[in-house]
Amino acid sequence: MAHARQLGAQDARLLYSDTLHANANVTLVHIYDQGTVPGGTLRFKRVLERIEGRIAEQPTLRRKLRRVPLDLDYPYWVDDENFDLEYHVRHIALPRPGDWRQFCIQAARIHARPLDLARPLWEIYVVEGLDGLLELPAGSFALLVKIHQAAIDIEHGSDITRLLHDTEPSPPPPAPPPPWFPGRAPGTATLLWRGVGHTIARSVALAGPLARVARRAVPAARALVGDLLRAPPAQSVTRFNAVVSPHRVFETRRFGLDEFKTIRSLVPGATVNDVVLALCGGALRAYLARQDELPARSLSAMAPFHVRDRHEAHDATRRLAWARVDLGTDLADAVARLAHVQAQTASSELVARAVGVRELVADGHHVPAAMLALSAKLLGRATSSIGRRVPLASCTVTNVPGPSEPLYLCGARLAYFSALMPISDGMGLVFAVTSYDGRIVVSPTSCRELMPDPEVFAQCVRDSFQELLAAAQAARQRAGPSAPKRRASRRSNASGAPGAAAEPRAAASAARRRASPSGRRPPTNPAA
């Protein structure tokens, strides 16, 4: 089966976990300034040609899933013999005035719609009519790249962004796309035969990992179950630990990387990631306090960490693992919150726990596919039935690293890069943290019923950042003239997203007073 590649256990689990109201879609958001395009206008046809010329470098983009009958084995990626590029690449436009709020609503709607499992698991939307963005000229446009997590590695999520872009506005003319002929997919009988063989082999092989887990990872497993699934008494729940609806909301705020580096100096040993976690904790605290829903106990986040294998000494062996971090939402002082986060991320206990999670997952390829599919469905049903009572954490904070240098799409300069992330029952809030060209963008994704006022939440993100930045600036002033003077970042726009006007504090306070204590508001008219 030269033209069929089988999914791994983790990708298969993501696929099996999809429900009618929660799927594992990731949407990368790119917004462009056409001022760098010769003639000032980029035609949809050129974008289509660019995508057609580049997808040969990413074979998964022309492959669909082929499930094994009875789920006897993990699905396979097979070439789509009816691949239609214009089905996957779509062209839409916002109605006037084409402002930031309209764009967020449209992006959230596109993100929420499930992908067709009978086709390659991706779609690209070219969105024109972004005429009301404050920082960009009229005629700006966006590229929304929606792809299933089973087909993309989030740690390298920007790979598809690099695939479509150039590092200069006028690259050499591209070569004609190579001819493509779909390979023959395996037949049903072949899949069944291989599935039976793999199931038997995995069942036999399962004894070895079980014995190894019993010797090596039972303590880690016990800690993981107690720490992640059973939710100890200290674990508080919020509105975001409920069952989610099929509707999504998205907002964003972006800041200068230099300012994050300034803030981290508040606490010795703090990193930019620590500042991000403290910022998210401050935003969560402020938003829930507005609704009179802030728990007395601190809230937590699931966050990724790069950990090194215990038996290796080289950084080349570092891998991504997840651990729970206390966000210090019970602390009113922003600096104390940052110190609280830094103390955890620097501790060997958190790193050991993250390693334990990775080691437990490492033997997942031995689990039979049918068992994995059944367990994913049962876990989803259990989470739905228990609702708020067993959260993994209060929210998720995940990194989607972006390019550090400016990028161009057919000459149009990429001005903004962000992401919408999947949410699920019990975990209804995700902060996507993206970086690009000297900026850090913090973008919450949630459910419309759990967060009916995403612009208010985004304001809480901004206020949390400003509180930390003000503390850092005050600390430098107290240090005297010998302290290095902070260089103002020309890229910084802590006031908001592209197209969001810099909101004066008086206006922000008035907006907060207008919001009802419950956080409910009338439906937003996309055309308003």
GROMACS .gro file of C-alpha atoms in nm, residues 51-370:
model
  320
   51ILE     CA    1  -0.209   2.707  -0.364
   52GLU     CA    2  -0.215   2.468  -0.659
   53GLY     CA    3   0.156   2.515  -0.714
   54ARG     CA    4   0.249   2.452  -0.350
   55ILE     CA    5   0.026   2.168  -0.232
   56ALA     CA    6   0.248   1.911  -0.402
   57GLU     CA    7   0.493   1.973  -0.116
   58GLN     CA    8   0.228   1.862   0.138
   59PRO     CA    9   0.083   1.527   0.020
   60THR     CA   10  -0.176   1.515   0.299
   61LEU     CA   11  -0.360   1.804   0.132
   62ARG     CA   12  -0.461   1.571  -0.152
   63ARG     CA   13  -0.544   1.275   0.069
   64LYS     CA   14  -0.868   1.175   0.235
   65LEU     CA   15  -0.938   0.929   0.513
   66ARG     CA   16  -1.027   0.568   0.450
   67ARG     CA   17  -1.165   0.397   0.759
   68VAL     CA   18  -1.123   0.027   0.812
   69PRO     CA   19  -1.453  -0.166   0.836
   70LEU     CA   20  -1.567  -0.218   1.195
   71ASP     CA   21  -1.277   0.007   1.304
   72LEU     CA   22  -1.055  -0.298   1.323
   73ASP     CA   23  -0.757  -0.076   1.252
   74TYR     CA   24  -0.666   0.292   1.247
   75PRO     CA   25  -0.777   0.482   0.933
   76TYR     CA   26  -0.546   0.541   0.637
   77TRP     CA   27  -0.466   0.850   0.434
   78VAL     CA   28  -0.533   0.763   0.069
   79ASP     CA   29  -0.517   0.978  -0.244
   80ASP     CA   30  -0.849   1.144  -0.331
   81GLU     CA   31  -0.915   1.030  -0.687
   82ASN     CA   32  -1.179   1.307  -0.722
   83PHE     CA   33  -0.968   1.587  -0.573
   84ASP     CA   34  -1.118   1.928  -0.659
   85LEU     CA   35  -0.905   2.226  -0.560
   86GLU     CA   36  -1.188   2.476  -0.608
   87TYR     CA   37  -1.402   2.284  -0.357
   88HIS     CA   38  -1.136   2.338  -0.092
   89VAL     CA   39  -1.047   2.700  -0.177
   90ARG     CA   40  -1.344   2.935  -0.145
   91HIS     CA   41  -1.395   3.305  -0.209
   92ILE     CA   42  -1.624   3.523   0.006
   93ALA     CA   43  -1.653   3.890   0.102
   94LEU     CA   44  -1.774   4.077   0.408
   95PRO     CA   45  -2.060   4.325   0.366
   96ARG     CA   46  -1.988   4.688   0.444
   97PRO     CA   47  -1.833   4.829   0.652
   98GLY     CA   48  -1.613   4.519   0.675
   99ASP     CA   49  -1.493   4.586   1.030
  100TRP     CA   50  -1.308   4.371   1.282
  101ARG     CA   51  -1.618   4.252   1.466
  102GLN     CA   52  -1.778   4.129   1.143
  103PHE     CA   53  -1.461   3.945   1.055
  104CYS     CA   54  -1.442   3.772   1.396
  105ILE     CA   55  -1.803   3.653   1.361
  106GLN     CA   56  -1.742   3.519   1.011
  107ALA     CA   57  -1.417   3.346   1.111
  108ALA     CA   58  -1.588   3.180   1.408
  109ARG     CA   59  -1.873   3.053   1.189
  110ILE     CA   60  -1.631   2.905   0.937
  111HIS     CA   61  -1.426   2.746   1.214
  112ALA     CA   62  -1.733   2.586   1.376
  113ARG     CA   63  -1.852   2.402   1.064
  114PRO     CA   64  -1.728   2.041   1.051
  115LEU     CA   65  -1.513   1.928   0.761
  116ASP     CA   66  -1.637   1.671   0.512
  117LEU     CA   67  -1.475   1.343   0.621
  118ALA     CA   68  -1.517   1.204   0.269
  119ARG     CA   69  -1.270   1.463   0.134
  120PRO     CA   70  -0.923   1.589   0.234
  121LEU     CA   71  -0.961   1.749   0.575
  122TRP     CA   72  -0.892   2.114   0.495
  123GLU     CA   73  -1.050   2.428   0.350
  124ILE     CA   74  -0.913   2.772   0.267
  125TYR     CA   75  -1.133   3.083   0.260
  126VAL     CA   76  -1.020   3.400   0.087
  127VAL     CA   77  -1.215   3.674   0.268
  128GLU     CA   78  -1.231   4.013   0.094
  129GLY     CA   79  -1.402   4.334   0.199
  130LEU     CA   80  -1.193   4.405   0.510
  131ASP     CA   81  -1.233   4.778   0.460
  132GLY     CA   82  -1.288   4.887   0.820
  133LEU     CA   83  -0.962   4.779   0.985
  134LEU     CA   84  -0.800   5.077   1.152
  135GLU     CA   85  -0.436   4.980   1.097
  136LEU     CA   86  -0.474   4.847   0.742
  137PRO     CA   87  -0.595   5.019   0.424
  138ALA     CA   88  -0.929   4.951   0.262
  139GLY     CA   89  -0.913   4.647   0.038
  140SER     CA   90  -0.727   4.429   0.286
  141PHE     CA   91  -0.815   4.062   0.276
  142ALA     CA   92  -0.774   3.748   0.484
  143LEU     CA   93  -0.685   3.386   0.430
  144LEU     CA   94  -0.852   3.140   0.671
  145VAL     CA   95  -0.685   2.800   0.660
  146LYS     CA   96  -0.904   2.540   0.833
  147ILE     CA   97  -0.757   2.195   0.884
  148HIS     CA   98  -0.833   1.901   1.110
  149GLN     CA   99  -0.590   1.829   1.392
  150ALA     CA  100  -0.554   1.473   1.265
  151ALA     CA  101  -0.385   1.622   0.957
  152ILE     CA  102  -0.165   1.883   1.125
  153ASP     CA  103   0.087   1.890   1.407
  154ILE     CA  104   0.003   2.197   1.617
  155GLU     CA  105   0.364   2.226   1.732
  156HIS     CA  106   0.453   2.282   1.365
  157GLY     CA  107   0.124   2.446   1.273
  158SER     CA  108   0.293   2.732   1.094
  159ASP     CA  109   0.444   2.490   0.840
  160ILE     CA  110   0.142   2.532   0.615
  161THR     CA  111   0.178   2.910   0.651
  162ARG     CA  112   0.540   2.889   0.537
  163LEU     CA  113   0.434   2.660   0.254
  164LEU     CA  114   0.203   2.921   0.101
  165HIS     CA  115   0.420   3.228   0.153
  166ASP     CA  116   0.748   3.381   0.039
  167THR     CA  117   1.004   3.579   0.237
  168GLU     CA  118   1.019   3.854  -0.026
  169PRO     CA  119   0.745   4.044  -0.209
  170SER     CA  120   0.877   3.963  -0.559
  171PRO     CA  121   1.005   3.604  -0.568
  172PRO     CA  122   1.120   3.439  -0.892
  173PRO     CA  123   0.839   3.310  -1.115
  174PRO     CA  124   0.726   2.968  -0.994
  175ALA     CA  125   0.778   2.656  -1.198
  176PRO     CA  126   0.463   2.492  -1.339
  177PRO     CA  127   0.305   2.255  -1.086
  178PRO     CA  128   0.412   1.896  -1.142
  179PRO     CA  129   0.150   1.660  -1.283
  180TRP     CA  130  -0.032   1.460  -1.020
  181PHE     CA  131  -0.197   1.121  -1.058
  182PRO     CA  132  -0.377   0.966  -0.760
  183GLY     CA  133  -0.245   0.634  -0.639
  184ARG     CA  134  -0.471   0.335  -0.613
  185ALA     CA  135  -0.630   0.303  -0.270
  186PRO     CA  136  -0.633  -0.036  -0.093
  187GLY     CA  137  -0.951  -0.238  -0.128
  188THR     CA  138  -1.190  -0.337   0.149
  189ALA     CA  139  -1.061  -0.693   0.165
  190THR     CA  140  -0.703  -0.571   0.201
  191LEU     CA  141  -0.800  -0.332   0.479
  192LEU     CA  142  -0.990  -0.604   0.664
  193TRP     CA  143  -0.704  -0.851   0.633
  194ARG     CA  144  -0.449  -0.601   0.754
  195GLY     CA  145  -0.684  -0.481   1.027
  196VAL     CA  146  -0.728  -0.829   1.169
  197GLY     CA  147  -0.354  -0.883   1.162
  198HIS     CA  148  -0.279  -0.551   1.330
  199THR     CA  149  -0.546  -0.607   1.595
  200ILE     CA  150  -0.400  -0.946   1.687
  201ALA     CA  151  -0.048  -0.806   1.687
  202ARG     CA  152  -0.146  -0.511   1.905
  203SER     CA  153  -0.335  -0.731   2.148
  204VAL     CA  154  -0.028  -0.951   2.191
  205ALA     CA  155   0.206  -0.654   2.206
  206LEU     CA  156  -0.015  -0.486   2.467
  207ALA     CA  157   0.111  -0.727   2.732
  208GLY     CA  158   0.463  -0.586   2.705
  209PRO     CA  159   0.369  -0.220   2.750
  210LEU     CA  160   0.133  -0.311   3.034
  211ALA     CA  161   0.415  -0.482   3.217
  212ARG     CA  162   0.646  -0.190   3.147
  213VAL     CA  163   0.382   0.057   3.262
  214ALA     CA  164   0.331  -0.145   3.579
  215ARG     CA  165   0.701  -0.119   3.659
  216ARG     CA  166   0.770   0.234   3.539
  217ALA     CA  167   0.459   0.447   3.505
  218VAL     CA  168   0.196   0.330   3.754
  219PRO     CA  169   0.285   0.616   3.990
  220ALA     CA  170   0.267   0.860   3.700
  221ALA     CA  171  -0.063   0.709   3.587
  222ARG     CA  172  -0.209   0.739   3.935
  223ALA     CA  173  -0.098   1.103   3.955
  224LEU     CA  174  -0.231   1.171   3.607
  225VAL     CA  175  -0.572   1.026   3.682
  226GLY     CA  176  -0.594   1.208   4.010
  227ASP     CA  177  -0.458   1.531   3.869
  228LEU     CA  178  -0.635   1.546   3.534
  229LEU     CA  179  -0.949   1.334   3.541
  230ARG     CA  180  -1.075   1.312   3.896
  231ALA     CA  181  -1.027   1.683   3.963
  232PRO     CA  182  -0.915   1.713   4.327
  233PRO     CA  183  -1.129   1.916   4.568
  234ALA     CA  184  -0.906   2.221   4.510
  235GLN     CA  185  -0.995   2.224   4.139
  236SER     CA  186  -1.256   2.492   4.081
  237VAL     CA  187  -1.504   2.494   3.794
  238THR     CA  188  -1.642   2.784   3.594
  239ARG     CA  189  -1.888   2.846   3.312
  240PHE     CA  190  -1.616   2.727   3.071
  241ASN     CA  191  -1.624   2.374   3.216
  242ALA     CA  192  -1.972   2.304   3.079
  243VAL     CA  193  -2.099   2.125   2.769
  244VAL     CA  194  -2.030   2.338   2.462
  245SER     CA  195  -2.268   2.424   2.180
  246PRO     CA  196  -2.188   2.404   1.805
  247HIS     CA  197  -2.138   2.783   1.791
  248ARG     CA  198  -1.798   2.948   1.832
  249VAL     CA  199  -1.672   3.295   1.921
  250PHE     CA  200  -1.328   3.439   1.857
  251GLU     CA  201  -1.144   3.756   1.952
  252THR     CA  202  -0.785   3.868   1.976
  253ARG     CA  203  -0.543   4.120   2.117
  254ARG     CA  204  -0.184   4.166   2.001
  255PHE     CA  205   0.121   4.307   2.174
  256GLY     CA  206   0.488   4.375   2.115
  257LEU     CA  207   0.734   4.098   2.197
  258ASP     CA  208   0.971   4.361   2.341
  259GLU     CA  209   0.706   4.453   2.597
  260PHE     CA  210   0.670   4.090   2.703
  261LYS     CA  211   1.046   4.083   2.758
  262THR     CA  212   1.015   4.397   2.969
  263ILE     CA  213   0.741   4.239   3.181
  264ARG     CA  214   0.934   3.920   3.247
  265SER     CA  215   1.202   4.125   3.424
  266LEU     CA  216   0.953   4.173   3.708
  267VAL     CA  217   1.029   3.822   3.835
  268PRO     CA  218   1.381   3.674   3.820
  269GLY     CA  219   1.387   3.367   3.597
  270ALA     CA  220   1.049   3.439   3.438
  271THR     CA  221   1.006   3.360   3.068
  272VAL     CA  222   0.784   3.505   2.799
  273ASN     CA  223   0.566   3.194   2.836
  274ASP     CA  224   0.527   3.268   3.207
  275VAL     CA  225   0.409   3.619   3.120
  276VAL     CA  226   0.157   3.474   2.874
  277LEU     CA  227   0.016   3.241   3.141
  278ALA     CA  228  -0.003   3.523   3.397
  279LEU     CA  229  -0.176   3.745   3.140
  280CYS     CA  230  -0.435   3.475   3.066
  281GLY     CA  231  -0.489   3.423   3.439
  282GLY     CA  232  -0.547   3.794   3.488
  283ALA     CA  233  -0.795   3.806   3.199
  284LEU     CA  234  -0.986   3.505   3.332
  285ARG     CA  235  -0.996   3.656   3.680
  286ALA     CA  236  -1.125   3.993   3.553
  287TYR     CA  237  -1.391   3.843   3.326
  288LEU     CA  238  -1.535   3.605   3.585
  289ALA     CA  239  -1.527   3.876   3.850
  290ARG     CA  240  -1.742   4.091   3.621
  291GLN     CA  241  -1.999   3.813   3.614
  292ASP     CA  242  -1.970   3.762   3.992
  293GLU     CA  243  -1.850   3.407   3.915
  294LEU     CA  244  -1.486   3.415   4.028
  295PRO     CA  245  -1.413   3.112   4.249
  296ALA     CA  246  -1.222   3.164   4.573
  297ARG     CA  247  -0.973   2.896   4.471
  298SER     CA  248  -0.731   2.955   4.189
  299LEU     CA  249  -0.808   2.837   3.837
  300SER     CA  250  -0.567   2.640   3.621
  301ALA     CA  251  -0.470   2.588   3.258
  302MET     CA  252  -0.345   2.298   3.054
  303ALA     CA  253  -0.034   2.425   2.875
  304PRO     CA  254   0.238   2.270   2.657
  305PHE     CA  255   0.598   2.247   2.775
  306HIS     CA  256   0.913   2.130   2.604
  307VAL     CA  257   1.064   1.860   2.822
  308ARG     CA  258   1.379   1.655   2.785
  309ASP     CA  259   1.394   1.278   2.811
  310ARG     CA  260   1.520   1.174   3.154
  311HIS     CA  261   1.779   0.945   3.001
  312GLU     CA  262   1.913   1.191   2.745
  313ALA     CA  263   2.135   1.493   2.794
  314HIS     CA  264   2.094   1.677   2.466
  315ASP     CA  265   1.835   1.939   2.378
  316ALA     CA  266   1.770   1.753   2.052
  317THR     CA  267   1.556   1.508   2.248
  318ARG     CA  268   1.319   1.776   2.379
  319ARG     CA  269   0.954   1.700   2.307
  320LEU     CA  270   0.620   1.864   2.368
  321ALA     CA  271   0.419   1.754   2.670
  322TRP     CA  272   0.121   1.895   2.858
  323ALA     CA  273   0.093   1.984   3.224
  324ARG     CA  274  -0.150   2.172   3.442
  325VAL     CA  275  -0.041   2.513   3.571
  326ASP     CA  276  -0.212   2.709   3.847
  327LEU     CA  277  -0.289   3.056   3.708
  328GLY     CA  278  -0.308   3.237   4.043
  329THR     CA  279  -0.652   3.384   3.975
  330ASP     CA  280  -0.701   3.412   4.351
  331LEU     CA  281  -0.420   3.671   4.361
  332ALA     CA  282  -0.524   4.031   4.302
  333ASP     CA  283  -0.169   4.152   4.242
  334ALA     CA  284  -0.046   4.094   3.886
  335VAL     CA  285   0.321   4.069   3.986
  336ALA     CA  286   0.240   3.813   4.255
  337ARG     CA  287   0.047   3.617   3.991
  338LEU     CA  288   0.348   3.616   3.759
  339ALA     CA  289   0.577   3.501   4.043
  340HIS     CA  290   0.329   3.225   4.127
  341VAL     CA  291   0.329   3.099   3.768
  342GLN     CA  292   0.709   3.118   3.740
  343ALA     CA  293   0.758   2.918   4.059
  344GLN     CA  294   0.556   2.634   3.908
  345THR     CA  295   0.706   2.628   3.559
  346ALA     CA  296   1.057   2.630   3.705
  347SER     CA  297   0.988   2.337   3.939
  348SER     CA  298   1.109   1.986   3.865
  349GLU     CA  299   0.774   1.850   3.986
  350LEU     CA  300   0.581   2.008   3.699
  351VAL     CA  301   0.840   1.892   3.445
  352ALA     CA  302   0.832   1.539   3.586
  353ARG     CA  303   0.455   1.536   3.563
  354ALA     CA  304   0.470   1.653   3.200
  355VAL     CA  305   0.721   1.376   3.123
  356GLY     CA  306   0.488   1.126   3.290
  357VAL     CA  307   0.203   1.232   3.061
  358ARG     CA  308   0.423   1.184   2.754
  359GLU     CA  309   0.544   0.842   2.867
  360LEU     CA  310   0.191   0.720   2.925
  361VAL     CA  311   0.092   0.828   2.574
  362ALA     CA  312   0.403   0.679   2.416
  363ASP     CA  313   0.263   0.326   2.417
  364GLY     CA  314  -0.070   0.432   2.263
  365HIS     CA  315   0.014   0.269   1.929
  366HIS     CA  316  -0.035  -0.071   2.095
  367VAL     CA  317  -0.404  -0.004   2.169
  368PRO     CA  318  -0.640  -0.172   1.916
  369ALA     CA  319  -0.825   0.079   1.698
  370ALA     CA  320  -1.174  -0.038   1.796
   0.00000   0.00000   0.00000
